[in-house]
mmCIF file of C-alpha atoms in Angstrom:
data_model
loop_
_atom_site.group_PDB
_atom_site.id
_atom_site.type_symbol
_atom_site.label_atom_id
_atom_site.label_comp_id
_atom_site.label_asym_id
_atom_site.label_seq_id
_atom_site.Cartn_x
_atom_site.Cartn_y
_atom_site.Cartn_z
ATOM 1 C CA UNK A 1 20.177 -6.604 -2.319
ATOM 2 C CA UNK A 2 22.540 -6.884 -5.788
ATOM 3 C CA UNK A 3 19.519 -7.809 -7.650
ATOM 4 C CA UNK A 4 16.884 -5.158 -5.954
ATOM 5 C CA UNK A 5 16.716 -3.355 -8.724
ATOM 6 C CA UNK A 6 14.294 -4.774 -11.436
ATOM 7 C CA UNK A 7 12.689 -3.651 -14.694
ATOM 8 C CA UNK A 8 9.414 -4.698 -15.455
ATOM 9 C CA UNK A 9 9.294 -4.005 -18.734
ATOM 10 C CA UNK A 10 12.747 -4.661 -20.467
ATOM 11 C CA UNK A 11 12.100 -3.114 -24.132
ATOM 12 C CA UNK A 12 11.616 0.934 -24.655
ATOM 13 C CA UNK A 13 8.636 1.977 -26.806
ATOM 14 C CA UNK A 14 9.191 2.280 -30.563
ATOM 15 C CA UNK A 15 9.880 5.434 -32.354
ATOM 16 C CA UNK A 16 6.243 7.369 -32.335
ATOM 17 C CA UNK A 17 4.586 4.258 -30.298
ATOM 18 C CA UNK A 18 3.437 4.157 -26.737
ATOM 19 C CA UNK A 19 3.840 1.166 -23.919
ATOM 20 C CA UNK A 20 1.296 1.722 -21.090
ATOM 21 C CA UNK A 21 3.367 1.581 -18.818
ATOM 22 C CA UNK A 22 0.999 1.618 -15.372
ATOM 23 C CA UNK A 23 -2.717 2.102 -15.675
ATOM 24 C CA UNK A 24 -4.002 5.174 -17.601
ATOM 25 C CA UNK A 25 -0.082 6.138 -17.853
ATOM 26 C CA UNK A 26 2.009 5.828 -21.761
ATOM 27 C CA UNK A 27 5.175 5.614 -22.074
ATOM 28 C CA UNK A 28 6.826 6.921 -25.427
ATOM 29 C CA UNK A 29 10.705 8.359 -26.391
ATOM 30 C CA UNK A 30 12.194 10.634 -27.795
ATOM 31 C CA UNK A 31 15.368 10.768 -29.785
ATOM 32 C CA UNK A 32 18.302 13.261 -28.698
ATOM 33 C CA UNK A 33 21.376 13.916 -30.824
ATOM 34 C CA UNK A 34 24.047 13.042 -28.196
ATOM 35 C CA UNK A 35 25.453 10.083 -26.632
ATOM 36 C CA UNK A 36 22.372 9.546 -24.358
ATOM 37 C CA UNK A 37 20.332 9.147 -27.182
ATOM 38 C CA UNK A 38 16.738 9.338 -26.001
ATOM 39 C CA UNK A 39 14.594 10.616 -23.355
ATOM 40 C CA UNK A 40 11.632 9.425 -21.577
ATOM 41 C CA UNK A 41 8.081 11.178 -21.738
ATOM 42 C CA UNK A 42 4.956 10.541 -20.056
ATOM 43 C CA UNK A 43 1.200 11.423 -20.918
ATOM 44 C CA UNK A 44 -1.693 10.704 -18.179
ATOM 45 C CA UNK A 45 -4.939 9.651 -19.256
ATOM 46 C CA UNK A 46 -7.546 12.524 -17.534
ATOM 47 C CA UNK A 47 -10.115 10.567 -19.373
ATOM 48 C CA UNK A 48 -11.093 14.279 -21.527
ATOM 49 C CA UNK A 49 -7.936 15.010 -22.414
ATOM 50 C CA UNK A 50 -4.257 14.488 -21.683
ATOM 51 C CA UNK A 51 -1.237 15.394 -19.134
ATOM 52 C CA UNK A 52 2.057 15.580 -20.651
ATOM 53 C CA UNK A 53 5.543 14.835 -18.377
ATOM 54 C CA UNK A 54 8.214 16.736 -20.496
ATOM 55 C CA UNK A 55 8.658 17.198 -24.272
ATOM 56 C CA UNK A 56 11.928 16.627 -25.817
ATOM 57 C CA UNK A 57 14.232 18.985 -27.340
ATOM 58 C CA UNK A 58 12.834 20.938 -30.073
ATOM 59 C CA UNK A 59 13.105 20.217 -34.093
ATOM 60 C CA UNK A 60 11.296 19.880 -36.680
ATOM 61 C CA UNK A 61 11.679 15.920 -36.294
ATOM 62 C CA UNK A 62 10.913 16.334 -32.625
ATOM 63 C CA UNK A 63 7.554 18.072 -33.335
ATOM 64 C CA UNK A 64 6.972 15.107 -36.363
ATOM 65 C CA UNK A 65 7.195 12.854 -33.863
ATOM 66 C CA UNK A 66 4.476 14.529 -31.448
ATOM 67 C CA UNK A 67 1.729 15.004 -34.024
ATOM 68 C CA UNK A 68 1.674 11.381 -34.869
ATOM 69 C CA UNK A 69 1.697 10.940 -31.177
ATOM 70 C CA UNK A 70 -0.943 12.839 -30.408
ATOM 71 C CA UNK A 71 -2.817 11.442 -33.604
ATOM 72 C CA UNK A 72 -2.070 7.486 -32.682
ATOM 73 C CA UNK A 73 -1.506 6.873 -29.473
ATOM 74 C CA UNK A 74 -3.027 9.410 -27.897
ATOM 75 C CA UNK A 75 -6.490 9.014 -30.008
ATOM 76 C CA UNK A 76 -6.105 12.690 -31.370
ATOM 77 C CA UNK A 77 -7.704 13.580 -27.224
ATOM 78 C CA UNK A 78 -6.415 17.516 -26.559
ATOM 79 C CA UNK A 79 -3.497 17.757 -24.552
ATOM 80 C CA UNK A 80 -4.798 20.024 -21.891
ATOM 81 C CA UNK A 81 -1.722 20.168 -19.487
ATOM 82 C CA UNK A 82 2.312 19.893 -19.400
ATOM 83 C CA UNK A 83 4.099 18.805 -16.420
ATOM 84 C CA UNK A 84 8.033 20.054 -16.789
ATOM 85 C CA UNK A 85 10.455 18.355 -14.104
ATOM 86 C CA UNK A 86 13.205 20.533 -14.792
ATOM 87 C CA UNK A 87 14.383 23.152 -17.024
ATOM 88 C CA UNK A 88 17.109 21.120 -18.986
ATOM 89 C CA UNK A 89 16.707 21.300 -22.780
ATOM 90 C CA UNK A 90 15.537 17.499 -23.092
ATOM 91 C CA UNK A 91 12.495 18.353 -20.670
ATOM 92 C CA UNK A 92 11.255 21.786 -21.748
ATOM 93 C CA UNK A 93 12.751 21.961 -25.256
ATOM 94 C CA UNK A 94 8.839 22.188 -26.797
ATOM 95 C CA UNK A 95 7.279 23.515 -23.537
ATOM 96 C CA UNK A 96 6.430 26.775 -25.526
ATOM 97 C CA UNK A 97 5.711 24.940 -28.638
ATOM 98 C CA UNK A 98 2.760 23.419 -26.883
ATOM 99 C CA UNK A 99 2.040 26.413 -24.811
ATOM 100 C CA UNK A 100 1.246 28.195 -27.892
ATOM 101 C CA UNK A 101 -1.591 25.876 -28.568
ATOM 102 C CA UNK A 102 -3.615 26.431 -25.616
ATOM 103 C CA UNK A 103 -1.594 24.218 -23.444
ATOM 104 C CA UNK A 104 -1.100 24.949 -19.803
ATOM 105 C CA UNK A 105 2.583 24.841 -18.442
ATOM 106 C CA UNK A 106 2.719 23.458 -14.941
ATOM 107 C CA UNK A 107 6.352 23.669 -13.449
ATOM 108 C CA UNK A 108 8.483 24.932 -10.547
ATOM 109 C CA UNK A 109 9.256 28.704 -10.538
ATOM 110 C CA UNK A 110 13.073 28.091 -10.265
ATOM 111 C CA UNK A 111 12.809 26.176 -13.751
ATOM 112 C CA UNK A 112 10.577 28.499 -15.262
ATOM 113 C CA UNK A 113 13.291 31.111 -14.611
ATOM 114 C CA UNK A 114 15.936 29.632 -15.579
ATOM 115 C CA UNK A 115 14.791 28.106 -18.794
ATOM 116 C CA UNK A 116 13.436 31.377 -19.935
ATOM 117 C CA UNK A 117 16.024 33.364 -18.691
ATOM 118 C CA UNK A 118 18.562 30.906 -20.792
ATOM 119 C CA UNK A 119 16.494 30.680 -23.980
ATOM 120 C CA UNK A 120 16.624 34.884 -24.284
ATOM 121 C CA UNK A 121 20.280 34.770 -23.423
ATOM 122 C CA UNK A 122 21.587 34.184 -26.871
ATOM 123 C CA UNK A 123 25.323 34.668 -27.664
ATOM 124 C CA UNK A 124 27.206 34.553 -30.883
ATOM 125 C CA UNK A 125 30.356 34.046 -29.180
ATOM 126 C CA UNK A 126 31.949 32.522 -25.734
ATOM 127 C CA UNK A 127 31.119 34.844 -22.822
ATOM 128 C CA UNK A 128 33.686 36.444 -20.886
ATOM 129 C CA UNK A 129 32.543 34.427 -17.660
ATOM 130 C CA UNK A 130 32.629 30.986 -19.701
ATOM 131 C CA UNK A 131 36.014 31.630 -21.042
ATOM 132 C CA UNK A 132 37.384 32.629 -17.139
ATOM 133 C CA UNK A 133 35.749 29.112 -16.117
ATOM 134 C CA UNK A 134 37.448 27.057 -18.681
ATOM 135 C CA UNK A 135 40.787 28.824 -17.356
ATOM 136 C CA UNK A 136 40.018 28.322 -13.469
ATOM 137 C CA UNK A 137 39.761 24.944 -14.569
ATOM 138 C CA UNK A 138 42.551 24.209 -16.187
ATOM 139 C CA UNK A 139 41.703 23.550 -19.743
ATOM 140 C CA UNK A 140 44.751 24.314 -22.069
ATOM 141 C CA UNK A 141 45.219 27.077 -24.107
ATOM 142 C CA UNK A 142 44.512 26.092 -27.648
ATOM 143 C CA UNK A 143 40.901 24.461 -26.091
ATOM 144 C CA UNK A 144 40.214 27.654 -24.713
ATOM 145 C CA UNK A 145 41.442 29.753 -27.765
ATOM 146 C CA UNK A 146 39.010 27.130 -30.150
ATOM 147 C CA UNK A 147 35.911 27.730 -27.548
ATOM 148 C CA UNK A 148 36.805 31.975 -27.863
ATOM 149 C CA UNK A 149 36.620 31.361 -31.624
ATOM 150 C CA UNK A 150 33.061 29.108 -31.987
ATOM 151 C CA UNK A 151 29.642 29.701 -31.131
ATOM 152 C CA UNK A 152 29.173 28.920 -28.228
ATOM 153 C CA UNK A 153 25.790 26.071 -27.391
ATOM 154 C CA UNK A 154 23.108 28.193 -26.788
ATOM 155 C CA UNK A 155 19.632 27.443 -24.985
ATOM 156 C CA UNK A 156 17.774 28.733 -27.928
ATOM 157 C CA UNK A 157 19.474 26.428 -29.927
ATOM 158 C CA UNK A 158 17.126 23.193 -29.413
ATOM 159 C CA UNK A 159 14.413 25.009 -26.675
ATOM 160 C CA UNK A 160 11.384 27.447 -28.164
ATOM 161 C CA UNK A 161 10.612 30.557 -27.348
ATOM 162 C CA UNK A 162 8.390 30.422 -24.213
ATOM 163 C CA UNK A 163 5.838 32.993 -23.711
ATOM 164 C CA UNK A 164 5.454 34.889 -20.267
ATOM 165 C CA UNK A 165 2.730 33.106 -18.212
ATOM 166 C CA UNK A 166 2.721 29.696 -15.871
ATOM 167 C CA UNK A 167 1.298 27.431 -13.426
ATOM 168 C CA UNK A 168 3.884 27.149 -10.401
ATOM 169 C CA UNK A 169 4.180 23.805 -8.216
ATOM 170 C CA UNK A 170 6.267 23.664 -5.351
ATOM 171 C CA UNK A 171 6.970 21.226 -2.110
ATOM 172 C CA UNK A 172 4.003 19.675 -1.024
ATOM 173 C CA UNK A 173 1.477 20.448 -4.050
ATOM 174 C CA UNK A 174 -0.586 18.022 -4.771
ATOM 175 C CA UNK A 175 -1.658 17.609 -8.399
ATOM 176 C CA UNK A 176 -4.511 15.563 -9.469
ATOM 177 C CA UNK A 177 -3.809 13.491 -13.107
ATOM 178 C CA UNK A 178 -4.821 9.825 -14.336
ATOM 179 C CA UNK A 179 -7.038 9.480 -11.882
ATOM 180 C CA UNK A 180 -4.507 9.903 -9.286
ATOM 181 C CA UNK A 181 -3.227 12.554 -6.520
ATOM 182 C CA UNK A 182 0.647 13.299 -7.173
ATOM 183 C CA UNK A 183 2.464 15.050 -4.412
ATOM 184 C CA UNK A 184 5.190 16.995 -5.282
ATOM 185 C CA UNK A 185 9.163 17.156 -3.811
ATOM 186 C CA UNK A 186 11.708 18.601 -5.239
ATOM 187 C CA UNK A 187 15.388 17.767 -5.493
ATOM 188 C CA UNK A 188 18.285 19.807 -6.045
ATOM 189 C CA UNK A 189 21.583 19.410 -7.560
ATOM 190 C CA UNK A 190 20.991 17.522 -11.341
ATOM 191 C CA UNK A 191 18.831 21.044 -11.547
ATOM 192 C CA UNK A 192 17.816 23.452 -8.924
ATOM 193 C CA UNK A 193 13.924 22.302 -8.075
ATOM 194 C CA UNK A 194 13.914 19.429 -10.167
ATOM 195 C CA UNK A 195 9.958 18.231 -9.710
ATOM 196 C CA UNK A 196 9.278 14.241 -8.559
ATOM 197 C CA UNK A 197 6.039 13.079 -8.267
ATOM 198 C CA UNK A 198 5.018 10.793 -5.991
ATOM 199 C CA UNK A 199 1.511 9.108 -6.415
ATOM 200 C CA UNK A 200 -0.598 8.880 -2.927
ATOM 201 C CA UNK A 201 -2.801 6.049 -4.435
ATOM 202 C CA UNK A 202 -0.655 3.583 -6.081
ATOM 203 C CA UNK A 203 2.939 2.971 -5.742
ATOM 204 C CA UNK A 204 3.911 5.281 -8.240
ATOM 205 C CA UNK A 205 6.645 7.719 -8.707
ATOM 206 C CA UNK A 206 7.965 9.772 -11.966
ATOM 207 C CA UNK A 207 11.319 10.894 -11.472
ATOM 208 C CA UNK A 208 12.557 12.703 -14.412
ATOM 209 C CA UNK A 209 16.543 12.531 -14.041
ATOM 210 C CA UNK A 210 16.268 12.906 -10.258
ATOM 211 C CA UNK A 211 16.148 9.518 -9.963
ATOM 212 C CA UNK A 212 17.318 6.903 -12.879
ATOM 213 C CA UNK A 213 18.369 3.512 -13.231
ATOM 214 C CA UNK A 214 22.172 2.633 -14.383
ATOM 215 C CA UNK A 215 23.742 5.758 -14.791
ATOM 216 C CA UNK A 216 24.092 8.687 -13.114
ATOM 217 C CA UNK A 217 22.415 12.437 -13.831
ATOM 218 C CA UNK A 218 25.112 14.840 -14.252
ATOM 219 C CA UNK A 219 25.848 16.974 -11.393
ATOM 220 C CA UNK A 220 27.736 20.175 -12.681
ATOM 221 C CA UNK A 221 29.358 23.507 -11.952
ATOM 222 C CA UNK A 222 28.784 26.080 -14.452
ATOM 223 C CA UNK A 223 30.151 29.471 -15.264
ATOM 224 C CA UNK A 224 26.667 31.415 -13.951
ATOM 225 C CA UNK A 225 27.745 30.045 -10.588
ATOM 226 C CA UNK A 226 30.912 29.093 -10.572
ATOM 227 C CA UNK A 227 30.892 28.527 -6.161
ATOM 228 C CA UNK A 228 27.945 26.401 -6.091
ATOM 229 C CA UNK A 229 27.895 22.865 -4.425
ATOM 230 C CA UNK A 230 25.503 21.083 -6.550
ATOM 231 C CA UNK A 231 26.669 17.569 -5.462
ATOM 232 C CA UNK A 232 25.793 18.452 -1.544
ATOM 233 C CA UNK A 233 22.355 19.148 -2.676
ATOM 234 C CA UNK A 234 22.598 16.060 -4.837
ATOM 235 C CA UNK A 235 23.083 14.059 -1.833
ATOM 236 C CA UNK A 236 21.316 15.851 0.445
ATOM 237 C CA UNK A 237 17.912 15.349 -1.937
ATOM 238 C CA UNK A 238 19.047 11.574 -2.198
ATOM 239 C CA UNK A 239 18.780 11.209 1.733
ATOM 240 C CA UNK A 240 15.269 12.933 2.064
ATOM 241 C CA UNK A 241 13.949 10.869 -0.827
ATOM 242 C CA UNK A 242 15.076 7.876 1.108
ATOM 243 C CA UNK A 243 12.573 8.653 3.815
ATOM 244 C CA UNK A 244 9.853 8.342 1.338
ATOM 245 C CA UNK A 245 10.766 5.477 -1.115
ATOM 246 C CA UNK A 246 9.703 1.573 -1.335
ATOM 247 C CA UNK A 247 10.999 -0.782 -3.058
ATOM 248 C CA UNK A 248 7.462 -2.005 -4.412
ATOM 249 C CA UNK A 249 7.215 1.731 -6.048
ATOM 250 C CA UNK A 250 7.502 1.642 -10.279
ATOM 251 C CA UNK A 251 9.655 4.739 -10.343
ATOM 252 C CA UNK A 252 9.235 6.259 -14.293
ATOM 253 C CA UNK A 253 12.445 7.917 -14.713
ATOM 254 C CA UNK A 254 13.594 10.783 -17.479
ATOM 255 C CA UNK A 255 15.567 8.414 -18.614
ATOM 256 C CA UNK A 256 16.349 4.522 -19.763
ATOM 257 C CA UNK A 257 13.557 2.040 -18.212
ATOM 258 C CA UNK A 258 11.006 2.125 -15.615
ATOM 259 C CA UNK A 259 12.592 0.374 -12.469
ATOM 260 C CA UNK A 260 11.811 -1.355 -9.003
ATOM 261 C CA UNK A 261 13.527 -0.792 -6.099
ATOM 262 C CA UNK A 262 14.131 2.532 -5.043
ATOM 263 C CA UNK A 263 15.750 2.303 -1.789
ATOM 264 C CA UNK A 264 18.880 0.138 -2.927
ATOM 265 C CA UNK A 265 19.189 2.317 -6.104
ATOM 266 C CA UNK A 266 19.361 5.462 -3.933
ATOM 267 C CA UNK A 267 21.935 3.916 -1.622
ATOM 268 C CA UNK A 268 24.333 2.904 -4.718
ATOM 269 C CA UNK A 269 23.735 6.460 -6.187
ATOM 270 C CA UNK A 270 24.951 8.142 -2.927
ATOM 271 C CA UNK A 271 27.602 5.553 -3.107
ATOM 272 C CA UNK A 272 28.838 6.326 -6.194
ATOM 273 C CA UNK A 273 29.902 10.059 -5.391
ATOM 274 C CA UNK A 274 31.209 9.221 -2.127
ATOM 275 C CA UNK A 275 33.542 6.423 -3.704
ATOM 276 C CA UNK A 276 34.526 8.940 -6.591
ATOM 277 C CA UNK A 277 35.373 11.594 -4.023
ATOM 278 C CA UNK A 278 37.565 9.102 -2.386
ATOM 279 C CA UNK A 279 38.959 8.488 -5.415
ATOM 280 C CA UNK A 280 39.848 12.212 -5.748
ATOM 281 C CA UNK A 281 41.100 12.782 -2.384
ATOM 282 C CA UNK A 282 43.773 10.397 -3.331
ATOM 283 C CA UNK A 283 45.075 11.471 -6.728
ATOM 284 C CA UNK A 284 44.925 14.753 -4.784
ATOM 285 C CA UNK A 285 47.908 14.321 -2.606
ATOM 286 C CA UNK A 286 49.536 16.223 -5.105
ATOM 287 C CA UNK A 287 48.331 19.602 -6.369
ATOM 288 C CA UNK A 288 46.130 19.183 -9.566
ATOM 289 C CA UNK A 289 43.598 21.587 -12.117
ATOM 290 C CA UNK A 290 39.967 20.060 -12.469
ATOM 291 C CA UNK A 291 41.282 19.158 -16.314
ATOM 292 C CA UNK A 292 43.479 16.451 -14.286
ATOM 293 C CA UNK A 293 41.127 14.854 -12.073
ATOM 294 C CA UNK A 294 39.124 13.146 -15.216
ATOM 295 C CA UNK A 295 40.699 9.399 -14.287
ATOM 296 C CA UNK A 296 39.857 9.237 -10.404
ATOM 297 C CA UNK A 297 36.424 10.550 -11.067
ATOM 298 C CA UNK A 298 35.627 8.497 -14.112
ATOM 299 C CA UNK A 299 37.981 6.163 -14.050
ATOM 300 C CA UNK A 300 39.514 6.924 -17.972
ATOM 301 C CA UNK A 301 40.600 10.171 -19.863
ATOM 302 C CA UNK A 302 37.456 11.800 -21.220
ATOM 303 C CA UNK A 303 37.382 14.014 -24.429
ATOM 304 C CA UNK A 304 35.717 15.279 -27.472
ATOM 305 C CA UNK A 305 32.306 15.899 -26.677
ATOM 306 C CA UNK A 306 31.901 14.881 -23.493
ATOM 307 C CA UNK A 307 34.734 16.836 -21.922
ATOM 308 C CA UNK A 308 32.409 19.526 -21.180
ATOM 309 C CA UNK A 309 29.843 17.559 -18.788
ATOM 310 C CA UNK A 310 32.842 15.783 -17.371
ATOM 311 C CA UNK A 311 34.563 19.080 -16.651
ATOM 312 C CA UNK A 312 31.913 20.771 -14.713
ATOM 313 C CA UNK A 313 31.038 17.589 -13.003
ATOM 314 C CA UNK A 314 34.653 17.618 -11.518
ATOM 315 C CA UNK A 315 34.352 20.855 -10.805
ATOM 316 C CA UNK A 316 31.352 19.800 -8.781
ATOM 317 C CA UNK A 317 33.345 17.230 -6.570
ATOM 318 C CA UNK A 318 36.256 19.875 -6.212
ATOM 319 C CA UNK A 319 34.151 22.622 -5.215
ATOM 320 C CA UNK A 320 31.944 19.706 -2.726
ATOM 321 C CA UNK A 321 35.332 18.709 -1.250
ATOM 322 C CA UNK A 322 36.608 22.584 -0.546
ATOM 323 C CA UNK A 323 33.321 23.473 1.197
ATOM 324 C CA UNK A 324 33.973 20.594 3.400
ATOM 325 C CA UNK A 325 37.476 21.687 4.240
ATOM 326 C CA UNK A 326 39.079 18.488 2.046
ATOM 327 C CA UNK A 327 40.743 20.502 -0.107
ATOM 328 C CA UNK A 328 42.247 23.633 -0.656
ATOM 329 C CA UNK A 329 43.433 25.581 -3.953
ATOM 330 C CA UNK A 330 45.593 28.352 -4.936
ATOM 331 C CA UNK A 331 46.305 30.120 -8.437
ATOM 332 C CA UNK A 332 49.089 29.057 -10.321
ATOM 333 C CA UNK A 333 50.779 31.147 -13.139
ATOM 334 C CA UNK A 334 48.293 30.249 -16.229
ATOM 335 C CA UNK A 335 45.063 31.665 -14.237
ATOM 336 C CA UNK A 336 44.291 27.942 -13.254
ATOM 337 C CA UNK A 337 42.890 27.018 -9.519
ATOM 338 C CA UNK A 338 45.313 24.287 -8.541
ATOM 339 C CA UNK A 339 43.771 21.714 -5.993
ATOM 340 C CA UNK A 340 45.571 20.049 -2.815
ATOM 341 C CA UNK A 341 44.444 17.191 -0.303
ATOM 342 C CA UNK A 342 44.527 19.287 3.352
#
């Protein structure tokens, strides 16, 4: 089993080249300006034209990119249809960008909301909500007073605007493309109905970040719902999926390379949030803020610019554990949820 998980192909696509990747099926990348540096889109061959998986963030080098894509590797054929898996800015980022030339959007209604909710919802400064999360969670006072003084990351930022109009798929759709049927399930808790498809000819399965090789998707609280329990839909999805997967399957994932083996890797990712939660039981025999619980979760202080995905992913294991009646919390004197073992 230590060695179940196998890339067949062990180089990523150039810069503005494809790999086909299965048949009918390219492969190509796209740079992002952060530490994971690159994402992973698809486009299936409908012999008249093409299907896009996800688009990238948007910019002006992003879109450079895309025409010479679309004029190389993609033999300058229409792109007729774009599959989003999720609403996160690497994914949709040019979904309206393409929509405005005739393209059809094809994605779950959840995402649709939510990205086009988020790319309208433009501040100049830190919302009151965001700055009350940074407090519940224990970030110190000169972070929070530096976060009140920026601009705030916005949606809008690196996503286009995206015109009303959409094709919805949900659990169970079926969605004919490269000369394939896909059916559709959706997983929860990297994104609320993050799309997989799952081939019914071939085995075949694109996975966007719901399922990736090597490192894990980031499963965060935010300040729009500050209660939710994103990791127990996390592992919930990873169980269900389990039901389904083979380890003959070529999963294409959002992100780093196409992989074999599907059933192991879903066992180690389950396995990696139970261990961490362990981990954080532990160091939470005595009473700590989600700013202190960075070392059992990840195993080393985290800060600069990751702190804020590390942050709302232990505020995803606290909140987990307190549902489950592992922890409780209280208040202390700075506005900061303190957390206790029970």
């Amino acid at each position: 089993m230590s060695n179940a998980i196998h890339h067949p192909c062990e180089a990523p696509p150039a810069q503005g080249e494809a790999i086909e990747i299965a048949p009918h099926i390219l492969w190509m990348r796209l740079p992002l300006p952060m530490a994971l540096d690159h994402v992973n889109i698809y486009a299936l061959d409908d012999g008249d034209g093409w299907t896009l998986i996800d688009t990238g963030m948007s910019s002006r080098k992003t879109k450079a990119i895309w025409a010479a894509l679309i004029a190389g590797s993609l033999a300058g054929k229409p792109v007729r249809r774009l599959i989003v898996t999720h609403h996160h800015p690497d994914h949709i980022g040019l979904a309206g960008w393409f929509q405005r030339q005739g393209v059809e959007l094809i994605i779950p209604r959840t995402a649709w909301l939510y990205a086009r909710m988020l790319v309208l919802d433009e501040h100049p400064v830190a919302t009151p909500e965001a700055l009350q999360f940074y407090q519940r969670a224990g970030v110190d006072a000169a972070m929070r007073a530096q976060k009140a003084a920026e601009r705030p990351f916005n949606f809008a930022d690196v996503v286009e605007p995206m015109p009303q109009g959409f094709t919805r798929i949900t659990e169970g759709d079926v969605i004919t493309a490269a000369g394939r049927r896909w059916l559709v399930r959706l997983g929860q808790g990297h994104a609320p109905d993050h799309a997989t498809l799952w081939s019914m000819d071939d085995p075949l399965i694109i996975g966007g970040d719901q399922l990736l090789p090597g490192i894990s998707a980031n499963i965060g609280v935010y300040p729009t719902e500050p209660e939710a329990d994103p990791l127990g839909e996390w592992l919930h999805s990873t169980r269900g999926f389990a039901t389904h997967a083979r380890a003959d399957q070529l999963v294409l994932p959002g992100h780093k390379l196409p992989f074999t083996g599907l059933p192991f890797r879903l066992i180690q990712m389950a396995e990696n949030h139970e261990s961490a939660l362990i981990r954080l039981l532990a160091h939470l025999a005595r009473p700590h803020t989600a700013a202190q619980c960075f070392i059992p979760l990840f195993k080393r202080e985290i800060t600069g610019s990751q702190h804020g995905l590390a942050l709302v992913e232990t505020v995803a294991h606290l909140n987990y554990l307190l549902k489950r009646g592992g922890v409780s919390r209280s208040l202390n004197a700075e506005g900061a949820w303190v957390w206790q073992a029970n």
